Coordinates of C-alpha atoms in Angstrom, one line a residue:
Chain A
M31 CA 0.0 0.0 0.1
S32 CA 1.4 3.4 -0.9
E33 CA 2.2 6.0 1.9
Q34 CA -0.8 8.2 0.7
A35 CA -3.2 5.2 0.8
R36 CA -2.0 4.2 4.2
Y37 CA -2.6 7.7 5.4
A38 CA -6.1 7.8 3.9
A39 CA -7.0 4.5 5.3
V40 CA -5.8 5.7 8.9
L41 CA -8.0 8.8 8.6
L42 CA -10.8 6.9 7.5
A43 CA -10.5 4.2 10.4
L44 CA -10.3 7.1 12.9
A45 CA -13.3 8.9 11.4
V46 CA -15.5 5.8 11.7
L47 CA -14.4 5.3 15.2
T48 CA -15.1 8.8 16.1
L49 CA -18.6 8.6 14.5
S50 CA -19.4 5.3 16.2
L51 CA -18.4 6.6 19.6
F52 CA -20.3 9.9 19.0
I53 CA -23.5 7.7 18.4
A54 CA -22.7 5.6 21.5
S55 CA -22.4 8.9 23.5
L56 CA -25.9 9.8 22.2
T57 CA -27.4 6.6 23.2
T58 CA -25.8 6.2 26.7
G59 CA -27.6 7.6 29.7
P60 CA -30.1 7.1 32.6
A61 CA -33.0 7.7 30.7
E62 CA -34.4 4.2 29.6
A63 CA -34.6 4.3 26.0
G64 CA -33.5 1.8 23.3
F65 CA -30.9 2.6 20.6
R66 CA -33.6 3.3 17.8
Q67 CA -35.9 5.0 19.9
S68 CA -33.3 7.4 21.3
L69 CA -32.0 8.1 17.8
A70 CA -35.5 8.7 16.6
A71 CA -36.5 11.1 19.5
L72 CA -33.3 13.1 18.5
F73 CA -34.5 13.7 14.6
V74 CA -38.3 13.7 15.3
D75 CA -39.6 16.1 17.9
E76 CA -42.7 14.5 19.5
G77 CA -42.7 16.9 22.4
D78 CA -42.2 14.2 24.8
L79 CA -39.5 13.6 27.5
M80 CA -37.2 11.6 25.4
S81 CA -37.0 14.2 22.7
L82 CA -36.1 16.7 25.3
V83 CA -33.3 14.4 26.9
M84 CA -31.9 13.9 23.5
R85 CA -32.0 17.4 22.3
E86 CA -31.1 19.2 25.5
I87 CA -28.9 16.9 27.4
R88 CA -27.3 14.1 25.3
L89 CA -26.6 16.0 22.3
P90 CA -24.9 19.0 23.9
R91 CA -22.9 16.4 25.9
A92 CA -21.8 14.4 22.9
V93 CA -21.2 17.3 20.7
L94 CA -18.9 18.9 23.3
G95 CA -17.3 15.4 23.9
L96 CA -16.5 15.6 20.4
M97 CA -15.3 19.1 20.2
I98 CA -13.2 19.1 23.4
G99 CA -11.5 15.9 22.3
A100 CA -10.6 17.2 19.0
T101 CA -9.3 20.3 20.6
L102 CA -7.0 18.4 22.9
G103 CA -5.8 16.1 20.3
L104 CA -5.3 18.8 17.8
S105 CA -3.6 21.3 20.2
G106 CA -1.3 18.4 21.6
A107 CA -0.1 17.7 18.2
V108 CA 0.5 21.2 17.1
L109 CA 2.4 22.1 20.5
Q110 CA 4.6 19.0 20.2
G111 CA 5.4 19.8 16.5
Y112 CA 5.8 23.6 17.5
L113 CA 8.2 23.1 20.3
R114 CA 9.8 19.8 18.7
N115 CA 9.2 18.5 22.2
P116 CA 7.2 15.1 22.7
L117 CA 6.5 16.1 26.2
A118 CA 4.6 19.2 25.2
E119 CA 0.6 19.2 25.8
P120 CA -2.2 21.7 25.8
G121 CA -1.5 22.2 29.6
L122 CA 1.9 23.3 29.3
L123 CA 1.4 27.0 28.2
G124 CA -0.5 27.7 31.5
I125 CA -3.7 28.2 29.6
S126 CA -5.4 25.1 31.1
A127 CA -4.5 26.3 34.7
S128 CA -5.2 29.9 34.1
A129 CA -8.8 29.2 32.7
S130 CA -9.2 26.8 35.8
L131 CA -8.3 29.7 38.1
G132 CA -10.8 31.9 36.4
A133 CA -13.6 29.4 37.0
V134 CA -12.7 28.8 40.7
L135 CA -12.6 32.5 41.2
A136 CA -16.1 32.6 39.7
I137 CA -17.4 29.9 41.9
Y138 CA -15.6 31.4 45.0
T139 CA -16.9 34.8 44.5
G140 CA -20.4 33.4 43.8
L141 CA -20.5 34.9 40.2
S142 CA -21.3 31.5 39.0
A143 CA -24.4 31.3 41.1
T144 CA -25.8 34.7 40.2
F145 CA -25.2 34.6 36.4
A146 CA -25.1 31.1 34.7
L147 CA -22.5 32.1 32.1
G148 CA -20.2 33.6 34.8
L149 CA -18.1 30.5 35.2
P150 CA -17.2 29.9 31.5
L151 CA -16.8 33.7 30.9
A152 CA -14.4 33.8 33.9
A153 CA -12.4 30.8 32.7
L154 CA -12.1 32.3 29.3
A155 CA -10.9 35.4 30.8
G156 CA -8.3 33.4 32.7
A157 CA -7.2 31.9 29.4
V158 CA -6.8 35.3 27.8
I159 CA -4.8 36.5 30.6
A160 CA -2.4 33.5 30.3
V161 CA -2.0 33.7 26.6
L162 CA -1.1 37.7 26.8
L163 CA 1.4 36.7 29.6
V164 CA 3.2 34.0 27.6
R165 CA 3.4 36.1 24.6
A166 CA 4.8 39.1 26.7
M167 CA 7.3 36.9 28.1
A168 CA 8.4 35.1 25.0
G169 CA 8.6 38.4 22.8
E170 CA 8.8 38.8 19.2
R171 CA 11.8 36.5 18.7
G172 CA 10.8 34.3 21.7
G173 CA 12.6 30.8 21.7
T174 CA 10.7 27.8 22.4
L175 CA 12.4 27.3 25.7
T176 CA 11.4 30.8 26.9
I177 CA 7.7 29.9 26.1
I178 CA 7.8 26.6 27.9
L179 CA 9.5 28.1 31.0
A180 CA 6.7 31.0 31.1
G181 CA 4.0 28.5 30.7
V182 CA 5.5 26.4 33.7
A183 CA 5.8 29.6 35.8
I184 CA 2.1 30.7 34.7
S185 CA 0.8 27.2 35.6
A186 CA 2.4 27.1 38.9
F187 CA 1.0 30.7 39.8
A188 CA -2.4 29.9 38.8
G189 CA -2.3 26.5 40.9
A190 CA -1.0 28.5 43.8
M191 CA -3.8 31.0 43.4
T192 CA -6.5 28.1 42.9
S193 CA -5.1 26.5 46.1
L194 CA -5.4 29.9 48.0
A195 CA -9.1 30.2 46.8
L196 CA -9.8 26.7 48.3
N197 CA -7.6 27.6 51.5
L198 CA -9.7 30.7 52.1
S199 CA -13.1 29.5 51.1
S200 CA -15.4 29.7 54.4
N201 CA -18.2 27.9 52.4
P202 CA -17.7 24.1 52.5
F203 CA -20.1 23.8 49.5
A204 CA -18.1 26.2 47.4
A205 CA -15.1 24.4 48.2
L206 CA -16.7 21.1 47.1
E207 CA -17.9 22.8 43.9
I208 CA -14.5 24.1 43.2
V209 CA -12.8 20.5 43.6
F210 CA -15.6 18.8 41.7
W211 CA -15.3 21.4 38.8
M212 CA -11.6 21.1 38.6
L213 CA -12.0 17.4 38.0
G214 CA -13.3 17.9 34.7
S215 CA -16.6 16.7 33.6
L216 CA -19.2 16.9 30.7
A217 CA -22.2 16.1 32.8
D218 CA -25.1 18.5 32.8
R219 CA -23.8 20.8 30.2
S220 CA -26.5 22.7 27.9
M221 CA -26.6 24.0 24.5
T222 CA -25.8 27.3 25.8
H223 CA -22.5 25.9 27.1
L224 CA -21.9 24.7 23.4
W225 CA -22.8 28.1 22.0
L226 CA -20.5 29.8 24.4
S227 CA -17.3 27.6 23.8
G228 CA -18.1 26.4 20.2
P229 CA -17.0 29.6 18.5
F230 CA -13.8 29.7 20.3
M231 CA -12.8 26.2 19.6
V232 CA -13.7 26.5 16.0
A233 CA -11.5 29.7 15.7
G234 CA -8.8 28.1 17.4
W235 CA -8.9 24.9 15.1
V236 CA -8.7 27.3 12.0
M237 CA -5.5 28.9 13.4
L238 CA -3.8 25.7 14.2
A239 CA -4.9 24.0 10.9
M240 CA -2.9 27.0 9.1
L241 CA 0.3 25.6 10.9
A242 CA 0.5 22.3 8.9
R243 CA 3.0 23.1 6.4
P244 CA 5.1 25.2 8.8
L245 CA 5.0 22.4 11.4
D246 CA 6.6 20.1 8.7
V247 CA 9.4 22.4 7.8
L248 CA 10.0 22.9 11.5
T249 CA 11.4 19.4 11.5
L250 CA 14.5 21.0 10.3
G251 CA 14.9 23.3 13.4
A252 CA 13.7 27.1 13.6
D253 CA 16.7 28.4 11.8
A254 CA 16.4 26.5 8.7
A255 CA 12.6 26.7 8.7
S256 CA 13.0 30.5 8.7
S257 CA 15.5 30.3 5.8
I258 CA 13.2 28.2 3.9
G259 CA 10.4 31.1 3.9
I260 CA 8.4 30.3 7.3
D261 CA 7.6 33.5 9.2
M262 CA 8.4 32.4 12.7
R263 CA 6.8 35.3 14.3
R264 CA 3.3 34.3 12.5
V265 CA 4.0 30.5 13.6
Q266 CA 4.5 31.6 17.3
F267 CA 1.2 34.0 17.1
L268 CA -0.9 31.1 15.5
A269 CA 0.3 28.4 17.7
I270 CA 0.0 30.2 21.1
T271 CA -3.3 32.2 20.1
G272 CA -4.9 29.2 18.5
T273 CA -4.3 27.0 21.6
A274 CA -5.4 29.6 23.9
A275 CA -8.7 30.1 21.8
S276 CA -9.5 26.3 21.5
V277 CA -8.1 25.0 24.8
G278 CA -9.5 28.0 26.8
G279 CA -13.0 27.4 25.4
A280 CA -12.7 23.7 25.9
T281 CA -11.5 24.2 29.5
A282 CA -14.3 26.8 30.1
V283 CA -17.0 24.3 29.9
A284 CA -15.5 21.1 30.9
G285 CA -12.8 21.9 33.2
A286 CA -9.2 20.7 32.8
I287 CA -9.0 17.3 31.1
G288 CA -5.4 15.8 31.4
F289 CA -3.4 13.3 29.3
V290 CA -5.6 13.1 26.2
G291 CA -3.6 16.0 24.5
L292 CA -0.3 14.1 25.6
V293 CA -1.0 10.5 24.8
V294 CA -3.1 10.8 21.6
P295 CA -0.5 12.4 19.3
H296 CA 2.2 10.0 20.7
L297 CA 0.0 6.9 19.9
L298 CA -0.9 8.1 16.4
R299 CA 2.5 9.6 15.2
P300 CA 4.0 6.1 14.1
L301 CA 0.7 5.4 12.0
V302 CA 1.1 8.6 9.9
G303 CA 5.0 8.4 9.2
S304 CA 5.7 10.9 11.8
V305 CA 4.7 13.7 9.5
P306 CA 3.8 16.5 11.6
S307 CA 1.0 18.0 9.3
R308 CA -0.6 14.5 8.9
L309 CA -0.6 14.1 12.7
L310 CA -2.9 17.1 12.8
P311 CA -6.2 15.6 11.5
A312 CA -5.3 12.3 12.9
S313 CA -4.8 13.7 16.3
A314 CA -8.0 15.6 16.4
L315 CA -10.1 12.6 15.5
G316 CA -7.9 10.3 17.8
G317 CA -8.6 12.9 20.6
A318 CA -12.5 13.0 20.0
S319 CA -12.6 9.2 19.9
V320 CA -10.7 9.0 23.2
L321 CA -12.6 11.7 25.1
L322 CA -16.2 10.2 23.9
A323 CA -15.0 6.6 24.8
A324 CA -14.1 8.1 28.3
D325 CA -17.4 10.1 28.6
V326 CA -19.3 6.7 27.6
L327 CA -17.3 4.9 30.4
V328 CA -17.9 7.1 33.1
R329 CA -21.7 6.7 32.5
L330 CA -21.4 2.9 32.3
I331 CA -18.9 2.3 35.2
A332 CA -20.6 4.3 37.7
P333 CA -24.2 5.3 36.7
G334 CA -25.3 6.8 39.9
R335 CA -22.1 8.2 41.1
D336 CA -21.2 10.8 38.7
L337 CA -17.6 9.6 38.0
K338 CA -15.7 12.5 36.7
L339 CA -14.2 12.3 33.0
G340 CA -10.9 14.1 34.1
V341 CA -10.4 11.5 36.7
L342 CA -10.9 8.7 34.2
T343 CA -8.6 10.0 31.5
A344 CA -5.9 10.3 34.2
I345 CA -6.4 6.9 35.7
V346 CA -6.3 5.2 32.2
G347 CA -4.0 7.7 30.4
A348 CA -1.1 7.8 33.0
P349 CA -0.5 3.8 33.1
F350 CA -0.9 3.8 29.3
F351 CA 1.6 6.7 29.0
L352 CA 4.1 4.6 31.1
W353 CA 3.7 1.6 29.0
L354 CA 4.1 3.9 25.8
I355 CA 7.4 5.1 27.3
W356 CA 8.5 1.6 28.2
R357 CA 7.8 0.3 24.7
T358 CA 9.7 3.3 23.0
R359 CA 12.5 4.0 25.6
R360 CA 15.1 2.6 23.5
Q361 CA 14.5 4.9 20.6
M362 CA 14.1 7.9 23.0
L363 CA 17.4 7.4 24.5
Chain B
M1010 CA 24.2 41.3 -11.3
S1011 CA 25.2 40.8 -7.6
L1012 CA 23.5 38.1 -5.8
L1013 CA 24.2 39.5 -2.4
R1014 CA 25.7 42.7 -1.6
L1015 CA 26.8 43.7 2.1
S1016 CA 27.9 47.3 2.9
D1017 CA 29.2 48.3 6.4
V1018 CA 27.4 45.3 8.1
S1019 CA 28.0 45.1 11.8
A1020 CA 26.5 42.7 14.4
R1021 CA 26.9 42.6 18.1
L1022 CA 26.2 39.4 20.3
G1023 CA 26.0 40.1 24.0
G1024 CA 27.5 43.6 23.9
K1025 CA 30.5 42.2 21.8
A1026 CA 31.0 43.2 18.2
V1027 CA 31.0 40.1 16.2
L1028 CA 30.8 41.7 12.7
D1029 CA 32.6 45.0 12.4
G1030 CA 31.9 47.0 9.2
V1031 CA 31.8 44.1 6.6
D1032 CA 31.6 45.1 3.0
L1033 CA 31.3 42.1 0.6
S1034 CA 29.7 41.5 -2.9
I1035 CA 28.8 38.0 -4.3
R1036 CA 28.4 37.8 -8.0
E1037 CA 26.9 34.8 -10.0
G1038 CA 29.0 31.7 -10.6
E1039 CA 31.2 32.1 -7.4
F1040 CA 32.3 29.4 -5.1
V1041 CA 33.4 31.4 -2.0
G1042 CA 35.1 29.8 0.9
L1043 CA 34.6 31.8 4.0
I1044 CA 37.4 31.0 6.2
G1045 CA 38.7 32.2 9.6
P1046 CA 39.6 31.1 13.2
N1047 CA 36.9 30.1 15.6
G1048 CA 34.9 33.1 16.8
A1049 CA 35.9 35.3 13.6
G1050 CA 32.1 35.9 12.7
K1051 CA 31.7 33.4 9.8
S1052 CA 28.3 32.0 11.0
T1053 CA 27.1 35.5 12.2
L1054 CA 27.8 36.8 8.7
L1055 CA 25.6 34.0 7.1
R1056 CA 22.9 34.3 9.9
A1057 CA 22.8 38.4 9.4
V1058 CA 22.0 37.8 5.7
L1059 CA 18.8 35.8 6.6
G1060 CA 18.0 38.1 9.3
L1061 CA 18.6 35.3 12.2
T1062 CA 21.0 37.7 13.9
P1063 CA 20.1 41.3 14.0
S1064 CA 22.7 43.5 12.2
S1065 CA 23.2 47.2 11.1
G1066 CA 24.3 48.2 7.7
E1067 CA 22.9 47.5 4.3
I1068 CA 22.2 44.1 3.0
D1069 CA 20.8 43.6 -0.6
I1070 CA 19.8 40.2 -1.8
G1071 CA 19.4 39.5 -5.5
G1072 CA 19.2 43.5 -5.9
T1073 CA 16.5 44.1 -3.1
P1074 CA 17.1 45.2 0.3
A1075 CA 16.7 42.2 2.5
L1076 CA 14.4 44.2 4.9
N1077 CA 11.7 44.6 1.8
L1078 CA 12.0 41.0 1.1
S1079 CA 9.2 38.3 2.3
A1080 CA 10.5 35.3 3.8
T1081 CA 9.3 33.3 0.9
A1082 CA 10.8 35.6 -1.6
R1083 CA 14.1 35.4 0.1
A1084 CA 13.8 31.7 0.1
K1085 CA 13.6 31.5 -3.6
I1086 CA 16.9 33.3 -4.0
V1087 CA 19.0 32.0 -0.8
S1088 CA 19.2 28.6 0.6
Y1089 CA 20.9 28.1 3.8
L1090 CA 22.3 25.2 5.7
P1091 CA 22.7 25.7 9.4
Q1092 CA 25.7 24.5 11.4
E1093 CA 23.1 22.5 13.8
R1094 CA 21.8 19.3 12.0
E1095 CA 18.4 19.1 13.4
I1096 CA 15.9 16.5 12.5
A1097 CA 13.0 16.4 15.0
W1098 CA 11.1 13.6 13.9
P1099 CA 11.8 10.2 12.2
V1100 CA 10.2 11.1 8.7
T1101 CA 11.8 9.6 5.5
A1102 CA 14.8 11.1 3.9
E1103 CA 12.9 11.8 0.7
R1104 CA 10.2 13.9 2.7
L1105 CA 12.9 15.7 4.5
V1106 CA 14.6 16.7 1.2
G1107 CA 11.1 17.8 -0.2
L1108 CA 10.9 20.3 2.5
G1109 CA 13.2 22.4 0.6
R1110 CA 10.7 22.8 -2.1
S1111 CA 8.2 24.7 0.2
P1112 CA 8.9 28.1 -1.0
H1113 CA 8.0 27.0 -4.6
M1114 CA 4.6 25.3 -3.5
P1115 CA 1.3 27.1 -3.6
A1116 CA -0.5 27.1 0.0
F1117 CA -2.0 23.7 0.7
A1118 CA -0.6 22.0 -2.4
G1119 CA 1.5 18.9 -2.2
L1120 CA 4.8 18.4 -4.1
G1121 CA 4.3 18.8 -7.9
E1122 CA 6.1 17.0 -10.7
R1123 CA 8.8 19.7 -11.0
D1124 CA 9.1 19.4 -7.2
N1125 CA 9.7 15.8 -7.3
A1126 CA 12.2 16.1 -10.1
A1127 CA 14.4 18.6 -8.3
V1128 CA 14.1 16.3 -5.0
L1129 CA 15.5 13.5 -6.9
R1130 CA 18.2 15.4 -8.6
A1131 CA 19.4 16.7 -5.2
M1132 CA 19.2 13.3 -3.8
Q1133 CA 21.4 11.8 -6.7
R1134 CA 23.8 14.8 -6.4
M1135 CA 24.3 14.0 -2.7
D1136 CA 24.5 10.2 -3.1
V1137 CA 21.4 9.9 -0.7
A1138 CA 19.0 8.4 -3.3
E1139 CA 19.4 4.9 -1.6
F1140 CA 18.1 6.3 1.7
A1141 CA 15.0 7.8 0.3
A1142 CA 12.6 5.6 2.1
R1143 CA 14.4 5.4 5.3
P1144 CA 13.7 7.5 8.5
A1145 CA 16.1 10.3 8.5
T1146 CA 16.8 10.0 12.2
E1147 CA 18.0 6.5 11.9
L1148 CA 21.0 7.3 9.5
S1149 CA 24.7 7.9 10.6
G1150 CA 25.8 11.4 11.3
G1151 CA 27.4 11.7 7.9
E1152 CA 24.5 10.3 5.9
K1153 CA 22.1 12.8 7.8
A1154 CA 24.6 15.7 6.8
R1155 CA 24.1 14.6 3.0
V1156 CA 20.4 14.4 3.3
L1157 CA 20.1 17.9 4.9
I1158 CA 22.6 19.3 2.3
A1159 CA 20.3 17.6 -0.5
R1160 CA 17.4 19.5 1.2
A1161 CA 19.3 22.8 0.9
L1162 CA 19.8 21.8 -2.9
A1163 CA 16.4 20.8 -3.6
Q1164 CA 15.5 24.4 -2.8
E1165 CA 17.1 25.4 -6.2
A1166 CA 18.1 28.9 -5.1
P1167 CA 20.7 30.9 -7.1
L1168 CA 22.8 31.5 -3.9
M1169 CA 23.6 28.9 -1.0
L1170 CA 24.9 29.7 2.3
A1171 CA 26.5 26.8 3.8
D1172 CA 27.7 26.6 7.6
E1173 CA 30.5 24.0 7.8
P1174 CA 28.9 21.9 5.2
T1175 CA 31.9 19.4 5.2
A1176 CA 31.9 18.6 9.1
G1177 CA 31.4 14.8 9.5
L1178 CA 31.6 13.8 6.0
D1179 CA 34.3 11.3 5.1
P1180 CA 37.0 12.2 2.6
L1181 CA 35.2 10.8 -0.4
H1182 CA 32.0 12.7 0.5
Q1183 CA 33.9 16.0 1.3
I1184 CA 35.7 15.9 -2.2
A1185 CA 32.1 15.0 -3.8
L1186 CA 30.5 18.0 -2.0
M1187 CA 33.2 20.4 -3.2
R1188 CA 32.8 19.0 -6.7
V1189 CA 28.8 19.7 -6.4
F1190 CA 29.5 23.2 -5.2
A1191 CA 32.1 23.8 -8.1
A1192 CA 29.6 22.5 -10.6
L1193 CA 26.8 24.8 -9.3
A1194 CA 29.1 27.7 -9.7
R1195 CA 29.9 26.8 -13.3
E1196 CA 26.2 26.4 -13.9
G1197 CA 25.7 30.1 -12.8
A1198 CA 24.7 29.7 -9.0
S1199 CA 26.8 30.6 -6.3
V1200 CA 27.9 29.2 -3.0
V1201 CA 29.2 30.8 0.2
A1202 CA 30.7 28.0 2.6
C1203 CA 32.3 28.5 5.9
L1204 CA 35.1 26.1 5.8
H1205 CA 37.7 25.1 8.3
D1206 CA 39.6 22.6 6.1
L1207 CA 42.2 25.0 4.4
G1208 CA 43.2 22.2 2.0
L1209 CA 39.7 21.7 0.6
A1210 CA 39.2 25.7 0.5
A1211 CA 42.4 26.1 -1.4
R1212 CA 41.6 23.4 -3.9
W1213 CA 38.2 23.9 -4.7
C1214 CA 36.8 27.5 -4.1
T1215 CA 37.0 30.2 -6.7
R1216 CA 37.5 32.8 -4.2
L1217 CA 38.3 32.9 -0.3
V1218 CA 37.2 35.5 2.0
L1219 CA 39.3 35.6 5.3
L1220 CA 37.5 37.1 8.4
D1221 CA 39.5 37.7 11.7
A1222 CA 37.7 39.4 14.7
G1223 CA 34.6 40.4 12.5
R1224 CA 36.6 42.1 9.8
I1225 CA 37.5 40.9 6.3
V1226 CA 41.2 40.7 6.2
A1227 CA 41.7 39.3 2.8
D1228 CA 39.4 38.7 -0.1
G1229 CA 40.7 37.1 -3.5
T1230 CA 41.8 33.9 -5.1
P1231 CA 42.8 31.2 -2.9
A1232 CA 46.7 31.7 -4.0
E1233 CA 46.3 35.4 -3.2
V1234 CA 44.7 35.0 0.3
L1235 CA 46.6 31.8 1.6
T1236 CA 50.2 33.1 2.2
Q1237 CA 52.4 32.0 4.9
A1238 CA 52.3 35.5 6.6
R1239 CA 48.7 35.5 6.8
L1240 CA 48.3 32.2 8.2
R1241 CA 51.0 33.0 10.8
D1242 CA 49.1 36.5 11.8
V1243 CA 45.4 35.2 11.6
Y1244 CA 45.6 31.4 12.7
N1245 CA 48.8 31.4 14.4
I1246 CA 50.0 28.4 12.4
E1247 CA 53.0 27.4 10.0
A1248 CA 51.6 25.7 6.8
Y1249 CA 53.1 24.0 3.8
I1250 CA 51.9 25.6 0.6
G1251 CA 52.7 24.1 -2.7
E1252 CA 51.3 23.0 -5.8
V1253 CA 50.2 19.4 -7.2
G1254 CA 48.9 19.0 -10.6
G1255 CA 48.1 22.7 -11.2
G1256 CA 46.0 23.1 -8.0
L1257 CA 47.0 24.9 -4.9
V1258 CA 47.7 22.8 -1.8
V1259 CA 47.8 24.1 1.7
Y1260 CA 48.6 21.7 4.6
P1261 CA 48.8 23.1 8.2
L1262 CA 52.0 21.8 9.9
D1263 CA 52.4 23.4 13.5
L1264 CA 51.6 26.2 15.6
S1265 CA 53.6 29.3 14.9
S1266 CA 54.4 30.2 18.6
L1267 CA 53.5 27.7 21.4
P1268 CA 51.3 28.8 24.3
D1269 CA 53.2 29.5 27.4
A1270 CA 51.7 26.4 29.0
Q1271 CA 53.4 24.1 26.3
R1272 CA 56.7 25.7 26.0

């Protein structure tokens, strides 16, 4: 099979997998309804309870799972290619941590209770502050190391401020809500959440997709890439802003969900011949599959206990990542 | 027409002047060896041309001020081989060489027929066609170096700036590379290569530019530039300078004056 055909087959398989898991997500839930009955209720509004459940509860949850998973996979692949570092992941730039801090402050101050969109808007504000800080630190000619270090510092500071909010929280219910929110979940999200975060994620995807060829050329290093006609300032702007928009939007509605953005690009890289531009669509589909699968699993494993999505991705993702390192350690050394 | 013209170019790194008022003009069909001791400013000179190191003074590329050229327009005139041989991901050697075609490709298009022909030509010139399907990261150091030179050749720019292109190559491939550069010059393109091997520089370059402490101290044919007195002054070495088969031979023999510790 030619290289091109192999790549098309990989994408097709991932697309089929994603679609199957999307349908599985739509038909999984506490409401008693068969597979066909659920899907029928989605397309034909008979004004009954099942149509309401499908359209207002399961559809936004499944679409958000798809979009957030794609965001995490895509941004992970872009950041690993841009920083030429296999340890890079969407949380690295400090955007997830800052968005979390914004959400935590909204809960802490009661903003989220008085105004439904207060929490996601505060989280987006956190992401914007993080991206401004990273860009200011990195400067126009900022090297990738500066960006990584700035991201580490911002993550640490946002983490400390989040701890402070928990520390000073006089209301145990607010503290519990903060902790639960930070674990990451897609439960009980509405269409409003989708309309709020969707545009940010899509805008981010467009910026990240424009990096396909520059990321290929960056295989040769920043100096060589710049001599082959890649405008490194534009690449930096698109990589950081695109990640901030998409990951900020994702974190604003679902909390910080770890490991998907780190593991998925690693897993798929060998399947696309390690070509950075080919990894982008593959990793977006792979991320969507993983997140949809995890969101189906949390509903199947513990239907009544509200198992958090972020907990499951870390429980499964971390040992899996260890296995991946074990398998490839000889190449890495 | 001059492909490259520098007038009064200076550059500072960490408060230290690395280039100090350099004037240089490269015409078509020249194979220029840029020589000089470590820290003389050879790499900085090449980087300044590409805007990778900030500099003052005027730099014209293909008759246009470098500042007015877009990155893609510049890449169509100048190709560059950095000293660091970086290959981040295990992509195939052929794909790596194909990256040199990016400036010629419309956005979102793949390699066309002309691009594939250029890639094949470059790989054959560098004797790496047999590695085409292998992951570039698994090649030996010298093989990687040749694949990366092929990448720069595939760009098919009229001017190539190469930073120590012979480092890590065996004698056969060092000479083969010199022949490739000399052939490019005969075809009307120009090459400016930083070289440390004075023997190769003397034998193959059409012109040598000797840098010392950020200034050009000599510029001319190899026989004009490489004299006993200059090698003693600039490099602090004694060298044998002779002629074999109509070509200049320069072979460094010993230090001119031993450092105090070894006296």
